[in-house]
Short mmCIF file of N, CA and C in Angstrom, two decimals:
data_model
loop_
_atom_site.label_atom_id
_atom_site.label_comp_id
_atom_site.label_asym_id
_atom_site.label_seq_id
_atom_site.Cartn_x
_atom_site.Cartn_y
_atom_site.Cartn_z
N MET A 4 -33.57 -1.12 38.61
CA MET A 4 -32.80 -2.05 37.68
C MET A 4 -33.08 -3.21 37.64
N VAL A 5 -33.26 -3.98 36.23
CA VAL A 5 -33.65 -5.38 36.32
C VAL A 5 -32.88 -6.24 36.41
N LEU A 6 -33.70 -7.42 37.17
CA LEU A 6 -32.92 -8.45 37.74
C LEU A 6 -32.41 -9.08 36.30
N PRO A 7 -30.92 -9.78 36.73
CA PRO A 7 -30.38 -10.12 35.37
C PRO A 7 -31.13 -11.54 35.20
N CYS A 8 -31.89 -12.15 35.77
CA CYS A 8 -32.18 -13.56 35.52
C CYS A 8 -34.09 -13.41 34.56
N CYS A 9 -34.11 -12.09 34.71
CA CYS A 9 -35.73 -11.61 33.97
C CYS A 9 -35.54 -10.77 33.06
N ASP A 10 -36.33 -10.99 32.20
CA ASP A 10 -36.50 -10.30 31.03
C ASP A 10 -37.94 -9.05 31.05
N VAL A 11 -37.99 -8.02 30.39
CA VAL A 11 -38.94 -7.37 30.67
C VAL A 11 -39.56 -6.62 29.01
N LYS A 12 -40.53 -6.72 29.52
CA LYS A 12 -40.90 -6.01 27.83
C LYS A 12 -42.27 -5.08 28.56
N PHE A 13 -43.20 -4.53 27.53
CA PHE A 13 -44.12 -3.62 27.82
C PHE A 13 -45.24 -3.55 26.80
N GLU A 14 -46.49 -4.17 27.21
CA GLU A 14 -47.76 -4.28 26.42
C GLU A 14 -48.44 -2.84 26.68
N ASN A 15 -49.55 -2.90 25.61
CA ASN A 15 -50.33 -1.71 25.64
C ASN A 15 -49.54 -0.50 26.06
N VAL A 16 -48.21 0.20 25.17
CA VAL A 16 -47.73 1.29 25.55
C VAL A 16 -48.61 2.13 24.81
N THR A 17 -48.88 3.09 26.08
CA THR A 17 -49.35 4.44 25.66
C THR A 17 -48.83 5.46 25.21
N PRO A 18 -49.15 6.56 24.03
CA PRO A 18 -48.60 7.59 23.45
C PRO A 18 -47.44 8.15 24.45
N GLU A 19 -47.65 8.40 25.92
CA GLU A 19 -46.58 8.58 26.62
C GLU A 19 -45.48 8.06 26.64
N GLY A 20 -45.40 6.56 25.96
CA GLY A 20 -44.38 5.85 25.83
C GLY A 20 -44.49 4.85 27.29
N ASP A 21 -45.47 5.02 28.12
CA ASP A 21 -45.45 3.93 29.20
C ASP A 21 -46.18 2.90 28.89
N GLY A 22 -45.95 1.37 29.31
CA GLY A 22 -47.04 0.28 28.84
C GLY A 22 -46.74 -0.67 29.89
N GLU A 23 -47.72 -1.68 30.36
CA GLU A 23 -47.77 -2.35 31.15
C GLU A 23 -46.41 -3.48 31.27
N ILE A 24 -45.89 -3.65 32.37
CA ILE A 24 -44.53 -4.27 32.46
C ILE A 24 -45.13 -5.84 32.65
N CYS A 25 -44.34 -6.44 31.62
CA CYS A 25 -44.33 -7.86 31.57
C CYS A 25 -42.97 -8.50 31.94
N VAL A 26 -43.02 -9.73 33.17
CA VAL A 26 -41.71 -10.06 33.33
C VAL A 26 -41.83 -11.69 32.75
N LYS A 27 -40.57 -12.01 32.58
CA LYS A 27 -40.36 -13.58 32.67
C LYS A 27 -39.15 -14.17 32.85
N GLY A 28 -39.17 -15.42 33.49
CA GLY A 28 -37.84 -15.66 33.63
C GLY A 28 -37.83 -16.43 35.12
N ASP A 29 -36.81 -17.12 35.49
CA ASP A 29 -37.36 -18.51 36.50
C ASP A 29 -37.57 -18.34 37.82
N VAL A 30 -37.42 -16.53 37.97
CA VAL A 30 -38.07 -16.32 39.31
C VAL A 30 -39.39 -15.86 39.41
N VAL A 31 -40.11 -16.27 38.05
CA VAL A 31 -41.52 -15.57 38.09
C VAL A 31 -42.70 -16.79 38.40
N MET A 32 -43.49 -16.47 39.35
CA MET A 32 -44.36 -17.32 39.29
C MET A 32 -44.95 -18.21 38.21
N MET A 33 -45.23 -19.33 38.43
CA MET A 33 -45.77 -20.35 37.32
C MET A 33 -47.20 -20.17 37.41
N GLY A 34 -47.80 -19.71 38.68
CA GLY A 34 -49.62 -19.54 38.39
C GLY A 34 -50.15 -19.38 39.74
N TYR A 35 -51.48 -18.94 39.62
CA TYR A 35 -51.87 -18.80 41.09
C TYR A 35 -52.47 -19.82 41.78
N TYR A 36 -52.38 -20.25 42.94
CA TYR A 36 -52.48 -21.38 43.00
C TYR A 36 -53.90 -22.09 42.77
N LYS A 37 -54.36 -22.77 42.19
CA LYS A 37 -55.71 -23.42 42.09
C LYS A 37 -56.92 -22.77 41.35
N ASN A 38 -56.40 -21.96 40.82
CA ASN A 38 -56.81 -20.35 40.27
C ASN A 38 -56.62 -20.72 38.63
N PRO A 39 -57.29 -21.53 37.64
CA PRO A 39 -56.32 -21.21 36.61
C PRO A 39 -57.25 -20.09 35.61
N GLU A 40 -57.95 -19.54 35.95
CA GLU A 40 -58.94 -18.48 34.99
C GLU A 40 -57.85 -17.30 35.42
N LEU A 41 -57.53 -16.89 36.60
CA LEU A 41 -56.60 -15.83 37.11
C LEU A 41 -55.32 -15.97 36.44
N THR A 42 -54.76 -17.17 36.46
CA THR A 42 -53.71 -17.43 35.99
C THR A 42 -53.81 -16.77 34.39
N LYS A 43 -54.55 -17.50 33.89
CA LYS A 43 -55.10 -17.25 32.23
C LYS A 43 -54.98 -15.46 31.85
N GLN A 44 -55.32 -14.87 33.00
CA GLN A 44 -55.65 -13.38 32.62
C GLN A 44 -54.31 -12.81 32.67
N VAL A 45 -53.20 -13.37 33.52
CA VAL A 45 -52.05 -12.55 33.78
C VAL A 45 -50.68 -13.50 33.56
N LEU A 46 -50.83 -14.51 32.93
CA LEU A 46 -49.47 -15.47 32.45
C LEU A 46 -50.02 -15.53 30.86
N VAL A 47 -49.14 -14.96 30.19
CA VAL A 47 -49.32 -14.86 28.58
C VAL A 47 -48.55 -15.42 27.57
N ASP A 48 -48.00 -16.42 27.63
CA ASP A 48 -46.75 -17.10 26.82
C ASP A 48 -45.79 -17.08 27.80
N GLY A 49 -46.01 -17.30 29.08
CA GLY A 49 -44.90 -17.27 29.63
C GLY A 49 -44.45 -15.86 30.48
N TRP A 50 -44.97 -15.10 30.14
CA TRP A 50 -44.91 -13.70 30.41
C TRP A 50 -46.01 -13.33 31.44
N PHE A 51 -45.47 -12.40 32.80
CA PHE A 51 -46.45 -12.51 33.36
C PHE A 51 -46.44 -10.60 33.27
N ASN A 52 -47.86 -10.48 33.41
CA ASN A 52 -48.61 -9.31 33.24
C ASN A 52 -48.52 -8.29 34.53
N THR A 53 -47.72 -7.70 35.10
CA THR A 53 -47.76 -7.12 36.35
C THR A 53 -48.92 -6.40 36.97
N GLY A 54 -49.46 -5.85 35.82
CA GLY A 54 -50.87 -4.60 36.05
C GLY A 54 -49.90 -3.40 36.54
N ASP A 55 -48.62 -3.09 36.44
CA ASP A 55 -48.24 -2.00 36.84
C ASP A 55 -47.68 -1.48 35.30
N TYR A 56 -47.73 -0.23 35.37
CA TYR A 56 -47.57 0.69 34.19
C TYR A 56 -45.86 1.77 34.18
N GLY A 57 -45.06 1.19 33.34
CA GLY A 57 -43.87 2.01 33.45
C GLY A 57 -43.28 1.99 32.22
N LYS A 58 -41.75 2.55 32.20
CA LYS A 58 -40.86 2.78 30.97
C LYS A 58 -39.49 2.44 31.49
N PHE A 59 -38.62 2.47 30.35
CA PHE A 59 -37.05 2.37 31.11
C PHE A 59 -36.70 4.14 30.69
N ASN A 60 -35.88 4.82 31.85
CA ASN A 60 -35.27 5.89 31.37
C ASN A 60 -34.11 5.86 30.68
N ASP A 61 -33.25 6.84 30.61
CA ASP A 61 -32.18 6.93 29.67
C ASP A 61 -31.10 5.92 29.90
N LYS A 62 -31.24 5.53 31.48
CA LYS A 62 -29.91 4.82 32.29
C LYS A 62 -30.71 3.35 32.23
N HIS A 63 -31.70 3.13 31.68
CA HIS A 63 -32.07 1.87 31.39
C HIS A 63 -32.58 1.06 33.02
N GLN A 64 -32.85 2.33 33.46
CA GLN A 64 -33.66 2.02 34.79
C GLN A 64 -34.79 1.77 34.75
N LEU A 65 -35.83 0.46 35.16
CA LEU A 65 -37.42 0.51 35.10
C LEU A 65 -37.98 1.64 36.06
N ILE A 66 -38.77 2.24 35.31
CA ILE A 66 -39.44 3.31 36.30
C ILE A 66 -41.10 3.10 35.99
N ILE A 67 -41.54 2.79 37.30
CA ILE A 67 -42.88 2.26 37.77
C ILE A 67 -43.56 3.53 37.83
N ASN A 68 -44.74 3.72 36.85
CA ASN A 68 -45.65 5.02 36.87
C ASN A 68 -47.01 4.82 37.69
N GLY A 69 -47.32 3.73 37.71
CA GLY A 69 -48.68 3.59 38.09
C GLY A 69 -49.28 2.32 38.04
N ARG A 70 -50.43 2.00 38.46
CA ARG A 70 -51.16 0.77 38.51
C ARG A 70 -52.42 0.84 37.33
N LYS A 71 -52.27 -0.22 36.44
CA LYS A 71 -53.20 -0.21 35.22
C LYS A 71 -54.83 0.12 35.96
N LYS A 72 -54.99 -0.63 37.03
CA LYS A 72 -56.71 -0.41 37.51
C LYS A 72 -56.60 1.18 37.77
N ASN A 73 -55.36 2.17 38.47
CA ASN A 73 -55.84 3.24 38.40
C ASN A 73 -55.73 4.45 37.56
N LEU A 74 -55.13 3.68 36.57
CA LEU A 74 -55.11 4.96 34.84
C LEU A 74 -56.58 5.36 34.82
N ILE A 75 -56.26 6.52 34.69
CA ILE A 75 -57.21 7.81 34.54
C ILE A 75 -57.08 8.25 33.00
N VAL A 76 -58.42 7.93 32.03
CA VAL A 76 -57.99 8.09 30.61
C VAL A 76 -59.12 9.78 30.65
N LEU A 77 -58.41 10.78 30.18
CA LEU A 77 -59.45 11.92 29.88
C LEU A 77 -59.85 11.74 28.75
N GLU A 78 -61.27 12.72 28.56
CA GLU A 78 -61.92 12.79 27.62
C GLU A 78 -61.30 12.98 26.07
N ASN A 79 -59.78 13.65 26.60
CA ASN A 79 -58.87 14.01 25.21
C ASN A 79 -58.15 12.69 24.72
N GLY A 80 -58.54 11.51 25.55
CA GLY A 80 -57.34 10.43 25.36
C GLY A 80 -56.03 10.47 25.96
N LYS A 81 -55.71 11.27 26.83
CA LYS A 81 -54.47 11.54 27.53
C LYS A 81 -54.73 10.61 28.76
N ASN A 82 -53.58 9.82 28.72
CA ASN A 82 -53.69 8.94 30.17
C ASN A 82 -52.51 9.48 31.19
N VAL A 83 -53.28 9.30 32.39
CA VAL A 83 -52.49 9.83 33.59
C VAL A 83 -52.58 8.55 34.74
N PHE A 84 -51.18 8.74 35.18
CA PHE A 84 -51.48 7.86 36.75
C PHE A 84 -51.49 8.97 37.56
N PRO A 85 -52.23 8.80 38.61
CA PRO A 85 -52.23 9.48 39.58
C PRO A 85 -51.48 9.73 40.32
N GLU A 86 -50.66 8.03 40.81
CA GLU A 86 -49.66 8.42 41.39
C GLU A 86 -48.41 9.12 41.24
N GLU A 87 -48.32 9.29 39.98
CA GLU A 87 -47.50 10.26 39.90
C GLU A 87 -47.78 11.65 40.27
N ILE A 88 -49.00 12.30 40.01
CA ILE A 88 -49.22 13.80 40.69
C ILE A 88 -49.21 13.43 42.21
N GLU A 89 -49.72 12.46 42.92
CA GLU A 89 -49.77 12.03 43.88
C GLU A 89 -48.05 12.65 44.61
N ASN A 90 -47.03 11.93 44.10
CA ASN A 90 -45.93 12.01 44.06
C ASN A 90 -45.56 13.47 44.23
N TYR A 91 -46.03 14.24 43.43
CA TYR A 91 -45.27 15.31 43.47
C TYR A 91 -46.06 16.09 44.40
N ILE A 92 -47.46 16.11 44.79
CA ILE A 92 -48.18 16.93 45.72
C ILE A 92 -47.72 16.66 47.17
N MET A 93 -47.17 15.11 47.40
CA MET A 93 -46.54 14.86 48.90
C MET A 93 -45.57 15.63 48.92
N LYS A 94 -44.84 16.41 48.29
CA LYS A 94 -43.51 17.00 48.11
C LYS A 94 -44.15 18.39 48.95
N ILE A 95 -45.22 18.60 49.04
CA ILE A 95 -45.85 20.05 50.02
C ILE A 95 -45.35 19.30 51.29
N PRO A 96 -44.94 19.90 52.30
CA PRO A 96 -44.54 19.58 53.69
C PRO A 96 -45.65 19.61 54.75
N TYR A 97 -46.93 20.63 54.62
CA TYR A 97 -48.18 20.46 55.29
C TYR A 97 -49.11 19.16 54.76
N VAL A 98 -48.84 18.71 53.35
CA VAL A 98 -49.53 17.78 52.89
C VAL A 98 -49.31 16.15 53.49
N GLN A 99 -50.44 15.58 54.25
CA GLN A 99 -50.27 14.43 54.98
C GLN A 99 -50.77 13.47 54.17
N GLU A 100 -51.60 13.43 53.41
CA GLU A 100 -52.58 12.36 52.52
C GLU A 100 -52.68 13.13 51.08
N VAL A 101 -52.79 12.28 50.23
CA VAL A 101 -53.54 12.78 48.83
C VAL A 101 -53.99 11.54 47.97
N VAL A 102 -55.09 11.86 47.25
CA VAL A 102 -55.77 11.03 46.17
C VAL A 102 -55.96 11.91 45.24
N VAL A 103 -55.36 11.46 44.10
CA VAL A 103 -55.94 12.30 42.83
C VAL A 103 -56.81 11.29 42.02
N LYS A 104 -57.72 11.83 41.67
CA LYS A 104 -58.76 11.11 40.78
C LYS A 104 -59.68 11.64 39.75
N GLY A 105 -60.15 11.56 38.78
CA GLY A 105 -60.61 11.97 37.97
C GLY A 105 -61.70 12.83 38.26
N ILE A 106 -62.40 13.74 37.02
CA ILE A 106 -63.61 14.56 37.45
C ILE A 106 -64.09 14.40 36.36
N LYS A 107 -65.34 13.60 36.99
CA LYS A 107 -66.49 13.41 35.71
C LYS A 107 -67.61 14.37 35.59
N ASP A 108 -67.71 14.40 33.85
CA ASP A 108 -69.02 15.12 33.81
C ASP A 108 -70.13 14.55 33.83
N SER A 109 -71.13 14.83 33.53
CA SER A 109 -72.71 14.44 33.43
C SER A 109 -72.70 12.98 32.56
N THR A 110 -71.87 12.75 31.61
CA THR A 110 -71.96 11.66 30.91
C THR A 110 -71.01 10.59 31.23
N GLY A 111 -70.17 11.09 32.22
CA GLY A 111 -69.14 9.94 32.95
C GLY A 111 -67.85 10.49 32.27
N ALA A 112 -67.94 11.09 31.19
CA ALA A 112 -66.24 11.13 30.71
C ALA A 112 -65.37 12.34 31.90
N GLU A 113 -64.43 11.67 31.88
CA GLU A 113 -63.12 12.23 32.89
C GLU A 113 -62.59 13.52 32.07
N THR A 114 -63.47 14.80 32.55
CA THR A 114 -62.64 15.66 32.28
C THR A 114 -61.25 16.64 32.75
N GLY A 115 -60.85 16.00 34.03
CA GLY A 115 -59.93 17.23 34.56
C GLY A 115 -59.34 16.04 36.03
N LEU A 116 -58.85 16.33 36.45
CA LEU A 116 -58.15 16.34 37.63
C LEU A 116 -58.60 16.79 39.07
N CYS A 117 -58.65 15.68 40.07
CA CYS A 117 -59.22 16.25 41.22
C CYS A 117 -57.84 15.99 42.69
N ALA A 118 -57.66 16.79 43.52
CA ALA A 118 -56.47 16.16 44.32
C ALA A 118 -57.49 16.24 45.62
N GLU A 119 -57.51 15.51 46.13
CA GLU A 119 -58.44 14.97 47.69
C GLU A 119 -57.38 15.14 48.92
N VAL A 120 -57.09 16.15 49.38
CA VAL A 120 -56.06 16.13 50.56
C VAL A 120 -56.14 16.35 52.11
N PHE A 121 -55.55 15.56 52.80
CA PHE A 121 -55.93 15.89 54.04
C PHE A 121 -54.18 16.39 54.70
N LEU A 122 -54.54 17.47 55.32
CA LEU A 122 -53.56 18.20 55.50
C LEU A 122 -52.97 18.18 57.08
N SER A 123 -51.58 18.38 57.41
CA SER A 123 -51.38 18.16 58.88
C SER A 123 -51.52 19.52 59.53
N ALA A 124 -52.27 19.26 60.71
CA ALA A 124 -52.60 20.74 61.22
C ALA A 124 -51.54 21.17 61.59
N ASP A 125 -50.54 20.12 62.51
CA ASP A 125 -49.21 20.74 63.25
C ASP A 125 -48.57 21.60 61.93
N LYS A 126 -48.55 21.31 61.30
CA LYS A 126 -47.26 21.35 59.97
C LYS A 126 -48.07 22.71 59.49
N VAL A 127 -49.41 22.98 59.18
CA VAL A 127 -50.31 24.32 58.94
C VAL A 127 -50.00 25.41 60.06
N LYS A 128 -49.73 24.95 61.18
CA LYS A 128 -49.58 25.84 62.34
C LYS A 128 -48.53 26.28 62.18
N GLU A 129 -47.25 25.40 62.23
CA GLU A 129 -45.66 25.65 62.33
C GLU A 129 -45.42 26.32 61.27
N LEU A 130 -45.85 26.52 59.90
CA LEU A 130 -45.58 27.49 58.78
C LEU A 130 -46.38 28.69 58.86
N ASN A 131 -47.31 28.63 59.78
CA ASN A 131 -48.23 29.71 59.98
C ASN A 131 -48.97 29.88 58.67
N ILE A 132 -49.64 29.20 58.14
CA ILE A 132 -50.44 29.36 57.09
C ILE A 132 -51.80 29.48 57.32
N SER A 133 -52.44 31.06 57.26
CA SER A 133 -53.77 31.47 57.40
C SER A 133 -54.83 30.88 56.96
N ASP A 134 -54.59 30.73 55.03
CA ASP A 134 -55.41 30.12 54.49
C ASP A 134 -55.07 28.98 53.31
N SER A 135 -55.40 27.65 53.97
CA SER A 135 -54.68 26.75 53.73
C SER A 135 -55.21 26.28 52.37
N LYS A 136 -56.22 26.82 51.97
CA LYS A 136 -56.78 26.59 50.78
C LYS A 136 -56.13 27.22 49.62
N MET A 137 -55.93 28.52 49.81
CA MET A 137 -55.52 29.37 48.77
C MET A 137 -53.70 28.87 48.88
N SER A 138 -53.26 28.71 50.02
CA SER A 138 -51.78 28.01 50.17
C SER A 138 -51.74 26.55 49.46
N LEU A 139 -52.87 25.80 49.62
CA LEU A 139 -52.55 24.72 48.77
C LEU A 139 -52.85 24.77 47.18
N LYS A 140 -53.70 25.76 46.91
CA LYS A 140 -53.89 26.09 45.46
C LYS A 140 -52.58 26.42 44.90
N LYS A 141 -51.87 27.51 45.56
CA LYS A 141 -50.67 27.89 44.84
C LYS A 141 -49.65 26.58 44.72
N ASP A 142 -49.19 26.20 46.16
CA ASP A 142 -48.24 25.12 46.12
C ASP A 142 -48.44 23.62 44.90
N ILE A 143 -49.71 23.64 45.04
CA ILE A 143 -50.12 22.16 44.08
C ILE A 143 -49.79 22.90 42.69
N ALA A 144 -49.97 24.09 42.42
CA ALA A 144 -49.78 24.74 41.15
C ALA A 144 -48.20 24.91 40.97
N ASP A 145 -47.61 24.81 41.51
CA ASP A 145 -46.08 24.98 41.68
C ASP A 145 -45.30 23.84 41.44
N VAL A 146 -45.74 22.59 42.45
CA VAL A 146 -45.16 21.40 42.17
C VAL A 146 -45.38 21.00 40.77
N CYS A 147 -46.75 21.22 40.55
CA CYS A 147 -46.92 20.55 39.26
C CYS A 147 -46.70 21.12 37.99
N LYS A 148 -46.02 22.28 38.18
CA LYS A 148 -45.65 23.48 36.95
C LYS A 148 -44.99 22.98 35.79
N ASP A 149 -44.26 21.98 35.51
CA ASP A 149 -43.48 21.17 35.05
C ASP A 149 -44.41 19.81 34.27
N LEU A 150 -45.11 19.47 34.62
CA LEU A 150 -46.14 18.71 34.00
C LEU A 150 -47.05 19.11 33.04
N PRO A 151 -46.86 18.23 31.98
CA PRO A 151 -48.25 19.07 30.98
C PRO A 151 -49.47 19.32 31.52
N VAL A 152 -49.80 20.42 30.70
CA VAL A 152 -51.35 20.77 31.40
C VAL A 152 -52.37 20.03 31.88
N TYR A 153 -52.64 18.72 30.79
CA TYR A 153 -53.45 18.18 31.12
C TYR A 153 -53.66 17.31 32.87
N LYS A 154 -51.96 17.34 33.12
CA LYS A 154 -51.92 16.76 34.15
C LYS A 154 -51.78 17.49 35.52
N HIS A 155 -52.59 18.77 35.15
CA HIS A 155 -52.47 19.98 36.14
C HIS A 155 -53.89 19.70 37.14
N ILE A 156 -53.87 20.24 38.24
CA ILE A 156 -55.13 19.73 38.99
C ILE A 156 -56.15 20.90 38.90
N GLY A 157 -57.25 20.43 38.55
CA GLY A 157 -58.36 21.50 38.60
C GLY A 157 -59.13 21.58 39.48
N GLN A 158 -59.27 20.89 40.43
CA GLN A 158 -60.07 21.14 41.68
C GLN A 158 -59.18 20.57 43.06
N ILE A 159 -59.86 21.16 43.83
CA ILE A 159 -58.95 20.77 45.39
C ILE A 159 -59.64 20.47 46.35
N VAL A 160 -59.95 19.21 46.93
CA VAL A 160 -61.01 18.98 48.36
C VAL A 160 -59.62 18.68 49.33
N ILE A 161 -60.12 19.83 50.24
CA ILE A 161 -59.35 19.71 51.72
C ILE A 161 -60.32 18.77 52.78
N ARG A 162 -59.86 17.21 53.22
CA ARG A 162 -60.58 16.49 53.90
C ARG A 162 -60.21 17.12 55.29
N ASP A 163 -61.23 16.68 56.52
CA ASP A 163 -61.58 16.97 57.92
C ASP A 163 -60.70 15.90 58.74
N LYS A 164 -60.70 14.86 57.50
CA LYS A 164 -60.76 13.48 58.24
C LYS A 164 -59.40 12.54 57.42
N GLU A 165 -58.38 11.94 57.85
CA GLU A 165 -57.51 11.29 57.30
C GLU A 165 -58.33 10.20 56.47
N PHE A 166 -57.96 9.50 55.25
CA PHE A 166 -58.56 8.58 54.61
C PHE A 166 -58.77 7.32 55.38
N TYR A 167 -59.87 6.43 55.17
CA TYR A 167 -59.78 5.36 55.71
C TYR A 167 -59.00 4.70 55.19
N LYS A 168 -58.12 3.62 56.03
CA LYS A 168 -57.46 2.77 55.57
C LYS A 168 -57.71 0.97 56.03
N THR A 169 -57.46 0.37 55.18
CA THR A 169 -57.41 -1.13 55.65
C THR A 169 -55.97 -1.88 55.68
N THR A 170 -55.78 -3.04 56.03
CA THR A 170 -54.85 -4.09 56.27
C THR A 170 -54.25 -4.38 54.59
N THR A 171 -55.10 -4.25 53.52
CA THR A 171 -54.74 -4.46 52.15
C THR A 171 -54.04 -3.13 51.40
#
């Protein structure tokens, strides 16, 4: 729900109805300390461009779908927020970590989606999964079945190590 002291609008709305979330109000920052260039990039006419993409649902709740920096634009022009698909894949009990990224062809165009996954060895053992690659392929297809076809995973990479993490 949006705070009553804030106004919200959407910029650069995609064909799917998502747009960059912009907020305005007394609680919104006035700018970056001693950084007028960065301030000029994110504050336009008093509106703070958050860098997050989202939309209102039918209950007028603000749904955040992803980050502007992470947006994958497929060669067919469709926009994909990897966080959305990652949330579906994280529902699979033996998936510990996942990153969805674009698959690029030789020209650099993003032609599909790849899920890079780290599995919980304990959960795989507990669930008695003998072929983790086949189980994962089936389970990813199952959790993503209601998504549009262009949001389906075309390639799966199973990692043998967790993703590298930083404090940021």
